[in-house]
């Protein structure tokens, strides 16, 4: 599938962006392991979250779905059944890494497989510490990559683990394994990372202790407890909103309202970075929904300028860098990102793949080991030329270059856009309504 984008200059309106992916995944996992019935509203009907849903159905959990409403009949901490075939995680790193922690503690064997992109992603970051807890996990791919096979029936013991990288997936995996481990599991993160697991475990009645370290947090929980079902309303995803925020900021005529977006402080780096670049962003109607802060995000056309991105904001905006690079190209002056080596192991190598695409569209940029330098061309109306972009099975690459068409002089074609359905199935329709000249070519 491809997107063909004809240049346009307007990006306006009120748009309901896709529900949060991280929270949708966790709602299925915790709802399945809880005692009682969990009702989820505004669940993300994207392929990634549906991979998690299917995996729990494959392990015997009764889950009903009516559009974005999901009812999960929890089976309790010891109620999962052996799947009869490998669990297919599709494109979803979150599903595979978080499920590793759950599966390591079951009394049955299991195997998880993924698509071409997921099959290249590192899994030792979870397999290593799980083994330290006593799990039997094998990464059977060529480079310690998927498929992942897990031998059941092991006794897990709690560990104190200092994560070498800032990863919410690794943290969550170990906390999940810790639910079944003997003793107190302690995970220390080098920097603050998204805390949806901690918040949702608390919402399901589990005792989770969080204490601040010099830069990140230390999270503790003791195994052997239970989860109690609760209702979850999923906010709109700030990561999906980021495409709309940048689009409105760079458009000649940009003015959008994005209602009820999750603004959990562990996710709002994109707002901070865009504001530092000069973007006109306001938050209205701030409130709490199911333990998560939400707000309406309003963004207007703005003159952006390049910045050195503060290091502490990197993990708080980790999924938003592809579209922030598009914003950087539309700024005046240079933008420098460092400390972001994690971008190289996302759905694609997001530093290299973005640099290749930006270069194709006429932007001057230099790839660094752990980041990128982008020379903005924000003085002119047109920033990008036309050209063909490869998205490398990466939804966020595809959506980022679609946004670039708001400052392009020529047609942009983006190849391999089917993965947009993993996180934001309504993307093409919504951005067309807002003003993009987007045509989907099957
Ligand atoms: C996620 C954590 C992040 C993020 C991913 C979702 C999560 O990954 O990039 O899209 O839901 O926990 P890392 O933990 O690898 O940084």
PDB file of C-alpha atoms in Angstrom, residues 15-186:
ATOM      1  CA  UNK A  15     -10.121  15.596  15.331  1.00  0.00           C
ATOM      2  CA  UNK A  16     -10.529  12.516  17.488  1.00  0.00           C
ATOM      3  CA  UNK A  17      -7.165  10.813  17.123  1.00  0.00           C
ATOM      4  CA  UNK A  18      -6.585   7.114  17.784  1.00  0.00           C
ATOM      5  CA  UNK A  19      -6.823   5.735  21.350  1.00  0.00           C
ATOM      6  CA  UNK A  20      -3.591   5.181  23.289  1.00  0.00           C
ATOM      7  CA  UNK A  21      -1.710   2.076  22.195  1.00  0.00           C
ATOM      8  CA  UNK A  22       0.304   1.525  25.388  1.00  0.00           C
ATOM      9  CA  UNK A  23      -2.794   1.745  27.582  1.00  0.00           C
ATOM     10  CA  UNK A  24      -4.861  -0.444  25.230  1.00  0.00           C
ATOM     11  CA  UNK A  25      -2.245  -3.247  25.395  1.00  0.00           C
ATOM     12  CA  UNK A  26      -2.075  -3.100  29.164  1.00  0.00           C
ATOM     13  CA  UNK A  27      -5.858  -3.062  29.588  1.00  0.00           C
ATOM     14  CA  UNK A  28      -6.060  -6.467  27.881  1.00  0.00           C
ATOM     15  CA  UNK A  29      -3.146  -7.927  29.845  1.00  0.00           C
ATOM     16  CA  UNK A  30      -4.272  -6.779  33.288  1.00  0.00           C
ATOM     17  CA  UNK A  31      -7.954  -7.398  32.549  1.00  0.00           C
ATOM     18  CA  UNK A  32      -7.124 -10.985  31.546  1.00  0.00           C
ATOM     19  CA  UNK A  33      -5.122 -11.638  34.725  1.00  0.00           C
ATOM     20  CA  UNK A  34      -7.637  -9.972  37.043  1.00  0.00           C
ATOM     21  CA  UNK A  35     -10.465 -11.508  39.041  1.00  0.00           C
ATOM     22  CA  UNK A  36     -13.754 -10.249  37.614  1.00  0.00           C
ATOM     23  CA  UNK A  37     -14.925  -8.482  34.458  1.00  0.00           C
ATOM     24  CA  UNK A  38     -12.998  -5.497  33.052  1.00  0.00           C
ATOM     25  CA  UNK A  39     -14.780  -3.166  30.626  1.00  0.00           C
ATOM     26  CA  UNK A  40     -12.600  -1.071  28.337  1.00  0.00           C
ATOM     27  CA  UNK A  41     -13.972   1.868  26.347  1.00  0.00           C
ATOM     28  CA  UNK A  42     -12.194   3.678  23.499  1.00  0.00           C
ATOM     29  CA  UNK A  43      -9.922   0.654  22.970  1.00  0.00           C
ATOM     30  CA  UNK A  44      -7.475   1.049  20.060  1.00  0.00           C
ATOM     31  CA  UNK A  45      -8.763  -1.012  17.133  1.00  0.00           C
ATOM     32  CA  UNK A  46      -5.253  -1.101  15.671  1.00  0.00           C
ATOM     33  CA  UNK A  47      -3.393  -4.252  14.704  1.00  0.00           C
ATOM     34  CA  UNK A  48      -0.853  -4.027  17.567  1.00  0.00           C
ATOM     35  CA  UNK A  49      -3.439  -3.898  20.343  1.00  0.00           C
ATOM     36  CA  UNK A  50      -5.489  -6.550  18.519  1.00  0.00           C
ATOM     37  CA  UNK A  51      -2.411  -8.828  18.513  1.00  0.00           C
ATOM     38  CA  UNK A  52      -2.368  -8.613  22.303  1.00  0.00           C
ATOM     39  CA  UNK A  53      -6.117  -9.241  22.445  1.00  0.00           C
ATOM     40  CA  UNK A  54      -5.824 -12.306  20.199  1.00  0.00           C
ATOM     41  CA  UNK A  55      -2.887 -13.681  22.224  1.00  0.00           C
ATOM     42  CA  UNK A  56      -5.008 -13.706  25.395  1.00  0.00           C
ATOM     43  CA  UNK A  57      -7.925 -15.282  23.529  1.00  0.00           C
ATOM     44  CA  UNK A  58      -5.419 -17.930  22.372  1.00  0.00           C
ATOM     45  CA  UNK A  59      -4.655 -18.527  26.048  1.00  0.00           C
ATOM     46  CA  UNK A  60      -8.292 -19.190  26.851  1.00  0.00           C
ATOM     47  CA  UNK A  61      -9.484 -15.765  28.014  1.00  0.00           C
ATOM     48  CA  UNK A  62     -13.029 -14.855  26.954  1.00  0.00           C
ATOM     49  CA  UNK A  63     -12.833 -11.378  25.444  1.00  0.00           C
ATOM     50  CA  UNK A  64     -15.773  -9.747  23.650  1.00  0.00           C
ATOM     51  CA  UNK A  65     -15.233  -6.783  21.364  1.00  0.00           C
ATOM     52  CA  UNK A  66     -17.847  -4.496  19.880  1.00  0.00           C
ATOM     53  CA  UNK A  67     -15.844  -1.879  17.980  1.00  0.00           C
ATOM     54  CA  UNK A  68     -13.874   0.075  20.559  1.00  0.00           C
ATOM     55  CA  UNK A  69     -15.705  -1.495  23.528  1.00  0.00           C
ATOM     56  CA  UNK A  70     -14.017  -4.546  25.000  1.00  0.00           C
ATOM     57  CA  UNK A  71     -15.211  -6.805  27.798  1.00  0.00           C
ATOM     58  CA  UNK A  72     -12.609  -9.067  29.371  1.00  0.00           C
ATOM     59  CA  UNK A  73     -13.623 -11.982  31.590  1.00  0.00           C
ATOM     60  CA  UNK A  74     -10.534 -12.187  33.778  1.00  0.00           C
ATOM     61  CA  UNK A  75      -9.173 -15.646  34.602  1.00  0.00           C
ATOM     62  CA  UNK A  76      -7.056 -14.640  37.611  1.00  0.00           C
ATOM     63  CA  UNK A  77      -3.288 -14.921  38.050  1.00  0.00           C
ATOM     64  CA  UNK A  78      -3.250 -18.690  37.476  1.00  0.00           C
ATOM     65  CA  UNK A  79      -5.998 -19.102  34.893  1.00  0.00           C
ATOM     66  CA  UNK A  80      -4.213 -18.773  31.524  1.00  0.00           C
ATOM     67  CA  UNK A  81      -4.237 -21.912  29.338  1.00  0.00           C
ATOM     68  CA  UNK A  82      -1.517 -23.222  27.029  1.00  0.00           C
ATOM     69  CA  UNK A  83      -1.938 -21.820  23.501  1.00  0.00           C
ATOM     70  CA  UNK A  84      -2.226 -24.472  20.804  1.00  0.00           C
ATOM     71  CA  UNK A  85      -0.043 -22.561  18.333  1.00  0.00           C
ATOM     72  CA  UNK A  86       2.685 -19.862  18.421  1.00  0.00           C
ATOM     73  CA  UNK A  87       1.361 -16.493  19.597  1.00  0.00           C
ATOM     74  CA  UNK A  88       1.563 -14.050  16.687  1.00  0.00           C
ATOM     75  CA  UNK A  89       2.605 -10.575  17.849  1.00  0.00           C
ATOM     76  CA  UNK A  90       2.577  -9.066  14.364  1.00  0.00           C
ATOM     77  CA  UNK A  91       4.482  -5.726  14.354  1.00  0.00           C
ATOM     78  CA  UNK A  92       4.165  -5.182  18.104  1.00  0.00           C
ATOM     79  CA  UNK A  93       7.279  -4.968  20.276  1.00  0.00           C
ATOM     80  CA  UNK A  94       5.174  -4.014  23.280  1.00  0.00           C
ATOM     81  CA  UNK A  95       3.123  -7.208  23.012  1.00  0.00           C
ATOM     82  CA  UNK A  96       6.181  -9.441  22.703  1.00  0.00           C
ATOM     83  CA  UNK A  97       8.264  -7.827  25.426  1.00  0.00           C
ATOM     84  CA  UNK A  98       5.499  -7.457  28.023  1.00  0.00           C
ATOM     85  CA  UNK A  99       4.117 -10.917  27.328  1.00  0.00           C
ATOM     86  CA  UNK A 100       7.601 -12.402  27.842  1.00  0.00           C
ATOM     87  CA  UNK A 101       7.296 -11.433  31.513  1.00  0.00           C
ATOM     88  CA  UNK A 102       3.857 -13.010  31.829  1.00  0.00           C
ATOM     89  CA  UNK A 103       4.689 -16.183  29.895  1.00  0.00           C
ATOM     90  CA  UNK A 104       7.931 -16.755  31.847  1.00  0.00           C
ATOM     91  CA  UNK A 105       5.789 -17.367  34.938  1.00  0.00           C
ATOM     92  CA  UNK A 106       3.245 -19.794  33.433  1.00  0.00           C
ATOM     93  CA  UNK A 107       3.246 -23.555  33.858  1.00  0.00           C
ATOM     94  CA  UNK A 108       3.044 -24.134  30.066  1.00  0.00           C
ATOM     95  CA  UNK A 109       5.529 -23.707  27.208  1.00  0.00           C
ATOM     96  CA  UNK A 110       4.970 -20.989  24.620  1.00  0.00           C
ATOM     97  CA  UNK A 111       6.460 -19.432  21.504  1.00  0.00           C
ATOM     98  CA  UNK A 112       5.989 -15.884  20.194  1.00  0.00           C
ATOM     99  CA  UNK A 113       6.567 -14.884  16.571  1.00  0.00           C
ATOM    100  CA  UNK A 114       6.394 -11.542  14.758  1.00  0.00           C
ATOM    101  CA  UNK A 115       6.446  -9.904  11.319  1.00  0.00           C
ATOM    102  CA  UNK A 116       9.571  -8.904   9.333  1.00  0.00           C
ATOM    103  CA  UNK A 117      10.153  -5.740  11.406  1.00  0.00           C
ATOM    104  CA  UNK A 118       9.557  -7.322  14.833  1.00  0.00           C
ATOM    105  CA  UNK A 119      11.738 -10.283  13.840  1.00  0.00           C
ATOM    106  CA  UNK A 120      14.724  -7.905  13.674  1.00  0.00           C
ATOM    107  CA  UNK A 121      14.214  -6.339  17.106  1.00  0.00           C
ATOM    108  CA  UNK A 122      16.378  -7.147  20.157  1.00  0.00           C
ATOM    109  CA  UNK A 123      14.757  -9.465  22.709  1.00  0.00           C
ATOM    110  CA  UNK A 124      17.758 -10.216  24.965  1.00  0.00           C
ATOM    111  CA  UNK A 125      16.970  -6.986  26.811  1.00  0.00           C
ATOM    112  CA  UNK A 126      14.042  -8.845  28.378  1.00  0.00           C
ATOM    113  CA  UNK A 127      15.311 -12.432  28.074  1.00  0.00           C
ATOM    114  CA  UNK A 128      18.538 -11.689  30.021  1.00  0.00           C
ATOM    115  CA  UNK A 129      16.966 -10.327  33.223  1.00  0.00           C
ATOM    116  CA  UNK A 130      14.130 -12.884  33.038  1.00  0.00           C
ATOM    117  CA  UNK A 131      16.764 -15.641  33.099  1.00  0.00           C
ATOM    118  CA  UNK A 132      18.268 -14.012  36.178  1.00  0.00           C
ATOM    119  CA  UNK A 133      14.836 -14.483  37.771  1.00  0.00           C
ATOM    120  CA  UNK A 134      14.949 -18.195  36.911  1.00  0.00           C
ATOM    121  CA  UNK A 135      12.971 -18.140  33.653  1.00  0.00           C
ATOM    122  CA  UNK A 136      13.844 -20.359  30.690  1.00  0.00           C
ATOM    123  CA  UNK A 137      13.689 -18.010  27.701  1.00  0.00           C
ATOM    124  CA  UNK A 138      15.363 -18.501  24.328  1.00  0.00           C
ATOM    125  CA  UNK A 139      15.619 -15.901  21.591  1.00  0.00           C
ATOM    126  CA  UNK A 140      15.775 -18.215  18.613  1.00  0.00           C
ATOM    127  CA  UNK A 141      16.281 -15.620  15.831  1.00  0.00           C
ATOM    128  CA  UNK A 142      19.683 -14.983  14.228  1.00  0.00           C
ATOM    129  CA  UNK A 143      20.687 -12.005  16.380  1.00  0.00           C
ATOM    130  CA  UNK A 144      18.989 -12.802  19.682  1.00  0.00           C
ATOM    131  CA  UNK A 145      15.817 -11.796  17.920  1.00  0.00           C
ATOM    132  CA  UNK A 146      12.341 -13.424  17.715  1.00  0.00           C
ATOM    133  CA  UNK A 147      10.915 -16.045  17.686  1.00  0.00           C
ATOM    134  CA  UNK A 148      11.029 -16.206  21.484  1.00  0.00           C
ATOM    135  CA  UNK A 149      10.380 -19.558  23.159  1.00  0.00           C
ATOM    136  CA  UNK A 150       9.630 -19.869  26.829  1.00  0.00           C
ATOM    137  CA  UNK A 151       9.642 -23.056  28.870  1.00  0.00           C
ATOM    138  CA  UNK A 152       6.961 -23.089  31.516  1.00  0.00           C
ATOM    139  CA  UNK A 153       6.921 -24.545  35.000  1.00  0.00           C
ATOM    140  CA  UNK A 154       9.860 -22.538  36.407  1.00  0.00           C
ATOM    141  CA  UNK A 155       9.966 -20.915  39.823  1.00  0.00           C
ATOM    142  CA  UNK A 156      10.743 -17.203  39.543  1.00  0.00           C
ATOM    143  CA  UNK A 157      12.690 -15.319  42.180  1.00  0.00           C
ATOM    144  CA  UNK A 158      12.649 -11.554  42.523  1.00  0.00           C
ATOM    145  CA  UNK A 159      15.706  -9.573  41.408  1.00  0.00           C
ATOM    146  CA  UNK A 160      16.952  -6.022  41.761  1.00  0.00           C
ATOM    147  CA  UNK A 161      17.562  -4.935  38.181  1.00  0.00           C
ATOM    148  CA  UNK A 162      19.252  -1.733  37.031  1.00  0.00           C
ATOM    149  CA  UNK A 163      18.160  -1.267  33.434  1.00  0.00           C
ATOM    150  CA  UNK A 164      21.033  -0.398  31.090  1.00  0.00           C
ATOM    151  CA  UNK A 165      18.627   1.528  28.826  1.00  0.00           C
ATOM    152  CA  UNK A 166      15.555   3.691  29.457  1.00  0.00           C
ATOM    153  CA  UNK A 167      12.837   1.264  28.364  1.00  0.00           C
ATOM    154  CA  UNK A 168       9.265   1.096  29.602  1.00  0.00           C
ATOM    155  CA  UNK A 169       8.876  -2.258  27.870  1.00  0.00           C
ATOM    156  CA  UNK A 170      11.766  -3.851  29.792  1.00  0.00           C
ATOM    157  CA  UNK A 171      10.572  -2.268  33.045  1.00  0.00           C
ATOM    158  CA  UNK A 172       7.027  -3.514  32.459  1.00  0.00           C
ATOM    159  CA  UNK A 173       8.145  -7.009  31.483  1.00  0.00           C
ATOM    160  CA  UNK A 174      10.090  -7.426  34.733  1.00  0.00           C
ATOM    161  CA  UNK A 175       7.331  -5.954  36.892  1.00  0.00           C
ATOM    162  CA  UNK A 176       4.875  -8.361  35.264  1.00  0.00           C
ATOM    163  CA  UNK A 177       7.167 -11.345  35.907  1.00  0.00           C
ATOM    164  CA  UNK A 178       7.553  -9.997  39.435  1.00  0.00           C
ATOM    165  CA  UNK A 179       3.825 -10.527  40.058  1.00  0.00           C
ATOM    166  CA  UNK A 180       4.567 -14.289  40.281  1.00  0.00           C
ATOM    167  CA  UNK A 181       8.104 -14.105  41.719  1.00  0.00           C
ATOM    168  CA  UNK A 182       9.110 -14.963  45.287  1.00  0.00           C
ATOM    169  CA  UNK A 183      10.050 -11.745  47.047  1.00  0.00           C
ATOM    170  CA  UNK A 184      10.267  -8.105  46.071  1.00  0.00           C
ATOM    171  CA  UNK A 185      11.167  -7.230  42.470  1.00  0.00           C
ATOM    172  CA  UNK A 186      12.975  -3.903  42.124  1.00  0.00           C
TER     173      UNK A 186
END
